[in-house]
PDB file of C-alpha atoms in Angstrom:
ATOM      1  CA  GLN A 140       0.000   0.000   0.000  1.00  0.00           C
ATOM      2  CA  THR A 141       2.592   2.526   1.022  1.00  0.00           C
ATOM      3  CA  LYS A 142       5.246   1.637  -1.543  1.00  0.00           C
ATOM      4  CA  TYR A 143       2.991   1.863  -4.621  1.00  0.00           C
ATOM      5  CA  ASP A 144       0.235   4.171  -3.307  1.00  0.00           C
ATOM      6  CA  TRP A 145      -2.557   1.686  -4.067  1.00  0.00           C
ATOM      7  CA  ASP A 146      -5.356   1.012  -1.629  1.00  0.00           C
ATOM      8  CA  LEU A 147      -6.066  -2.594  -0.672  1.00  0.00           C
ATOM      9  CA  LEU A 148      -9.341  -2.837  -2.619  1.00  0.00           C
ATOM     10  CA  ALA A 149      -7.710  -1.574  -5.821  1.00  0.00           C
ATOM     11  CA  ALA A 150      -4.829  -4.016  -5.418  1.00  0.00           C
ATOM     12  CA  ARG A 151      -7.244  -6.924  -5.002  1.00  0.00           C
ATOM     13  CA  SER A 152      -9.139  -5.969  -8.153  1.00  0.00           C
ATOM     14  CA  ILE A 153      -6.099  -6.383 -10.419  1.00  0.00           C
ATOM     15  CA  TRP A 154      -6.937  -9.004 -13.030  1.00  0.00           C
ATOM     16  CA  ALA A 155      -3.797  -9.108 -15.125  1.00  0.00           C
ATOM     17  CA  PHE A 156      -0.590  -7.526 -16.268  1.00  0.00           C
ATOM     18  CA  GLY A 157       0.155  -7.426 -19.951  1.00  0.00           C
ATOM     19  CA  PRO A 158       1.273  -8.250 -22.478  1.00  0.00           C
ATOM     20  CA  ASP A 159       2.886 -10.971 -20.364  1.00  0.00           C
ATOM     21  CA  ALA A 160       2.231 -11.915 -16.772  1.00  0.00           C
ATOM     22  CA  THR A 161       4.758  -9.278 -15.669  1.00  0.00           C
ATOM     23  CA  GLY A 162       4.234  -6.651 -18.387  1.00  0.00           C
ATOM     24  CA  PRO A 163       3.984  -2.870 -17.916  1.00  0.00           C
ATOM     25  CA  ASN A 164       0.199  -2.669 -18.528  1.00  0.00           C
ATOM     26  CA  ILE A 165      -2.492  -3.436 -16.005  1.00  0.00           C
ATOM     27  CA  LEU A 166      -6.114  -4.590 -16.226  1.00  0.00           C
ATOM     28  CA  VAL A 167      -8.296  -3.711 -13.239  1.00  0.00           C
ATOM     29  CA  ASP A 168     -11.876  -4.738 -12.476  1.00  0.00           C
ATOM     30  CA  ASP A 169     -13.394  -1.502 -11.198  1.00  0.00           C
ATOM     31  CA  THR A 170     -17.026  -2.621 -11.470  1.00  0.00           C
ATOM     32  CA  LEU A 171     -19.500  -2.365  -8.619  1.00  0.00           C
ATOM     33  CA  PRO A 172     -21.354  -5.485  -7.428  1.00  0.00           C
ATOM     34  CA  SER A 173     -24.604  -3.505  -7.335  1.00  0.00           C
ATOM     35  CA  GLU A 174     -24.298  -2.679 -11.055  1.00  0.00           C
ATOM     36  CA  VAL A 175     -22.622  -5.752 -12.571  1.00  0.00           C
ATOM     37  CA  ASP A 176     -23.347  -9.452 -12.233  1.00  0.00           C
ATOM     38  CA  LYS A 177     -19.964 -10.472 -10.798  1.00  0.00           C
ATOM     39  CA  ALA A 178     -20.686 -14.177 -11.325  1.00  0.00           C
ATOM     40  CA  LEU A 179     -21.252 -13.675 -15.059  1.00  0.00           C
ATOM     41  CA  LEU A 180     -18.280 -11.350 -15.339  1.00  0.00           C
ATOM     42  CA  GLY A 181     -16.146 -13.897 -13.508  1.00  0.00           C
ATOM     43  CA  SER A 182     -17.261 -16.585 -15.939  1.00  0.00           C
ATOM     44  CA  VAL A 183     -15.663 -14.658 -18.824  1.00  0.00           C
ATOM     45  CA  LYS A 184     -12.657 -13.316 -16.903  1.00  0.00           C
ATOM     46  CA  ASP A 185     -10.163 -15.671 -18.561  1.00  0.00           C
ATOM     47  CA  SER A 186     -11.394 -14.684 -22.022  1.00  0.00           C
ATOM     48  CA  ILE A 187     -11.229 -10.971 -21.188  1.00  0.00           C
ATOM     49  CA  VAL A 188      -7.692 -11.413 -19.859  1.00  0.00           C
ATOM     50  CA  GLN A 189      -6.676 -13.284 -23.025  1.00  0.00           C
ATOM     51  CA  GLY A 190      -8.090 -10.474 -25.170  1.00  0.00           C
ATOM     52  CA  PHE A 191      -6.264  -7.931 -23.007  1.00  0.00           C
ATOM     53  CA  GLN A 192      -2.994  -9.876 -23.371  1.00  0.00           C
ATOM     54  CA  TRP A 193      -3.466 -10.116 -27.131  1.00  0.00           C
ATOM     55  CA  GLY A 194      -4.377  -6.452 -27.487  1.00  0.00           C
ATOM     56  CA  THR A 195      -1.400  -5.213 -25.466  1.00  0.00           C
ATOM     57  CA  ARG A 196       1.001  -7.608 -27.213  1.00  0.00           C
ATOM     58  CA  GLU A 197      -0.029  -6.559 -30.728  1.00  0.00           C
ATOM     59  CA  GLY A 198      -1.022  -2.905 -30.580  1.00  0.00           C
ATOM     60  CA  PRO A 199      -3.508  -1.231 -32.922  1.00  0.00           C
ATOM     61  CA  LEU A 200      -1.116   0.653 -35.186  1.00  0.00           C
ATOM     62  CA  CYS A 201       1.884  -1.490 -36.171  1.00  0.00           C
ATOM     63  CA  ASP A 202       1.440  -4.603 -34.024  1.00  0.00           C
ATOM     64  CA  GLU A 203       3.669  -2.871 -31.468  1.00  0.00           C
ATOM     65  CA  LEU A 204       3.658  -3.513 -27.733  1.00  0.00           C
ATOM     66  CA  ILE A 205       1.453  -1.201 -25.711  1.00  0.00           C
ATOM     67  CA  ARG A 206       3.363   0.055 -22.684  1.00  0.00           C
ATOM     68  CA  ASN A 207       2.492   1.745 -19.367  1.00  0.00           C
ATOM     69  CA  VAL A 208      -1.302   1.856 -19.710  1.00  0.00           C
ATOM     70  CA  LYS A 209      -3.842   1.089 -17.001  1.00  0.00           C
ATOM     71  CA  PHE A 210      -7.142  -0.324 -18.281  1.00  0.00           C
ATOM     72  CA  LYS A 211     -10.154  -0.278 -15.943  1.00  0.00           C
ATOM     73  CA  ILE A 212     -13.306  -2.295 -16.527  1.00  0.00           C
ATOM     74  CA  LEU A 213     -16.015   0.105 -15.370  1.00  0.00           C
ATOM     75  CA  ASP A 214     -19.131  -1.745 -16.472  1.00  0.00           C
ATOM     76  CA  ALA A 215     -19.938  -4.928 -18.334  1.00  0.00           C
ATOM     77  CA  VAL A 216     -23.170  -6.508 -19.454  1.00  0.00           C
ATOM     78  CA  VAL A 217     -22.590 -10.154 -20.273  1.00  0.00           C
ATOM     79  CA  ALA A 218     -25.125 -12.342 -22.055  1.00  0.00           C
ATOM     80  CA  GLN A 219     -26.976 -14.821 -19.838  1.00  0.00           C
ATOM     81  CA  GLU A 220     -26.798 -17.589 -22.432  1.00  0.00           C
ATOM     82  CA  PRO A 221     -23.489 -19.516 -22.408  1.00  0.00           C
ATOM     83  CA  LEU A 222     -23.627 -19.737 -26.207  1.00  0.00           C
ATOM     84  CA  HIS A 223     -23.168 -15.957 -26.477  1.00  0.00           C
ATOM     85  CA  ARG A 224     -20.311 -15.648 -23.996  1.00  0.00           C
ATOM     86  CA  GLY A 225     -17.807 -18.100 -25.363  1.00  0.00           C
ATOM     87  CA  GLY A 226     -14.161 -17.309 -25.946  1.00  0.00           C
ATOM     88  CA  GLY A 227     -14.826 -16.810 -29.649  1.00  0.00           C
ATOM     89  CA  GLN A 228     -16.967 -13.776 -28.844  1.00  0.00           C
ATOM     90  CA  ILE A 229     -15.239 -12.392 -25.752  1.00  0.00           C
ATOM     91  CA  ILE A 230     -11.543 -12.584 -26.693  1.00  0.00           C
ATOM     92  CA  PRO A 231     -11.740 -10.566 -29.944  1.00  0.00           C
ATOM     93  CA  THR A 232     -14.179  -8.145 -28.307  1.00  0.00           C
ATOM     94  CA  ALA A 233     -11.782  -7.507 -25.422  1.00  0.00           C
ATOM     95  CA  ARG A 234      -8.904  -7.030 -27.882  1.00  0.00           C
ATOM     96  CA  ARG A 235     -10.898  -4.454 -29.880  1.00  0.00           C
ATOM     97  CA  VAL A 236     -11.863  -2.635 -26.682  1.00  0.00           C
ATOM     98  CA  VAL A 237      -8.174  -2.478 -25.688  1.00  0.00           C
ATOM     99  CA  TYR A 238      -7.335  -1.034 -29.115  1.00  0.00           C
ATOM    100  CA  SER A 239     -10.164   1.504 -29.010  1.00  0.00           C
ATOM    101  CA  ALA A 240      -9.431   2.611 -25.453  1.00  0.00           C
ATOM    102  CA  PHE A 241      -5.738   2.994 -26.247  1.00  0.00           C
ATOM    103  CA  LEU A 242      -6.351   5.017 -29.410  1.00  0.00           C
ATOM    104  CA  MET A 243      -8.950   7.216 -27.729  1.00  0.00           C
ATOM    105  CA  GLY A 244      -6.591   7.783 -24.800  1.00  0.00           C
ATOM    106  CA  ALA A 245      -3.757   8.741 -27.129  1.00  0.00           C
ATOM    107  CA  ARG A 246      -6.075  11.127 -28.969  1.00  0.00           C
ATOM    108  CA  ASP A 247      -7.638  12.742 -25.926  1.00  0.00           C
ATOM    109  CA  SER A 248      -4.600  12.465 -23.633  1.00  0.00           C
ATOM    110  CA  GLY A 249      -6.520  13.814 -20.667  1.00  0.00           C
ATOM    111  CA  CYS A 250      -3.937  12.201 -18.408  1.00  0.00           C
ATOM    112  CA  THR A 251      -4.629  11.836 -14.715  1.00  0.00           C
ATOM    113  CA  HIS A 252      -1.165  10.347 -14.250  1.00  0.00           C
ATOM    114  CA  PRO A 253       1.909  11.386 -16.234  1.00  0.00           C
ATOM    115  CA  ARG A 254       2.281   7.994 -17.930  1.00  0.00           C
ATOM    116  CA  LEU A 255      -1.241   6.592 -17.887  1.00  0.00           C
ATOM    117  CA  PRO A 256      -3.725   7.871 -20.488  1.00  0.00           C
ATOM    118  CA  SER A 257      -7.267   8.163 -19.167  1.00  0.00           C
ATOM    119  CA  VAL A 258     -10.228   7.574 -21.446  1.00  0.00           C
ATOM    120  CA  HIS A 259     -13.768   6.321 -21.112  1.00  0.00           C
ATOM    121  CA  HIS A 260     -14.641   4.001 -23.964  1.00  0.00           C
ATOM    122  CA  GLN A 261     -17.862   2.122 -24.512  1.00  0.00           C
ATOM    123  CA  SER A 262     -18.057  -0.766 -26.957  1.00  0.00           C
ATOM    124  CA  PHE A 263     -21.120  -2.692 -28.032  1.00  0.00           C
ATOM    125  CA  TYR A 264     -20.897  -6.183 -29.462  1.00  0.00           C
ATOM    126  CA  PRO A 265     -23.621  -8.822 -29.716  1.00  0.00           C
ATOM    127  CA  GLY A 266     -24.703  -9.697 -26.204  1.00  0.00           C
ATOM    128  CA  HIS A 267     -21.924  -7.719 -24.554  1.00  0.00           C
ATOM    129  CA  ARG A 268     -21.249  -4.167 -23.435  1.00  0.00           C
ATOM    130  CA  LEU A 269     -17.828  -3.419 -22.028  1.00  0.00           C
ATOM    131  CA  PHE A 270     -16.750  -0.102 -20.543  1.00  0.00           C
ATOM    132  CA  TRP A 271     -13.092   0.650 -20.056  1.00  0.00           C
ATOM    133  CA  LEU A 272     -11.247   3.609 -18.703  1.00  0.00           C
TER     134      LEU A 272
END
């Protein structure tokens, strides 16, 4: 807590680092249990993390690594039917959300931290709505 200036709740909501397990990017679940079905979100966590890893490994412009970006999941609506929340739908969706959030952050560059672009991006895909900051 003291060394990195993160509160305990924020540290526990870290889902992944990317593009590898120890990479310079971070994916954080910042959703509220009163607004998001945590059980459904948890059921697609691995697929979201894979899409995040893929998106940060092969960036949107020249397949370059994305570096030093914090991605927050602010809201997610996941389909109730298992057919619509398989890896084939979630992984590419998460990758496209990473790309969009990164590009919007680079464009807007309303930085709240010197090295971490801040952007609110909303993406709609069949049966899914993901919000990232």
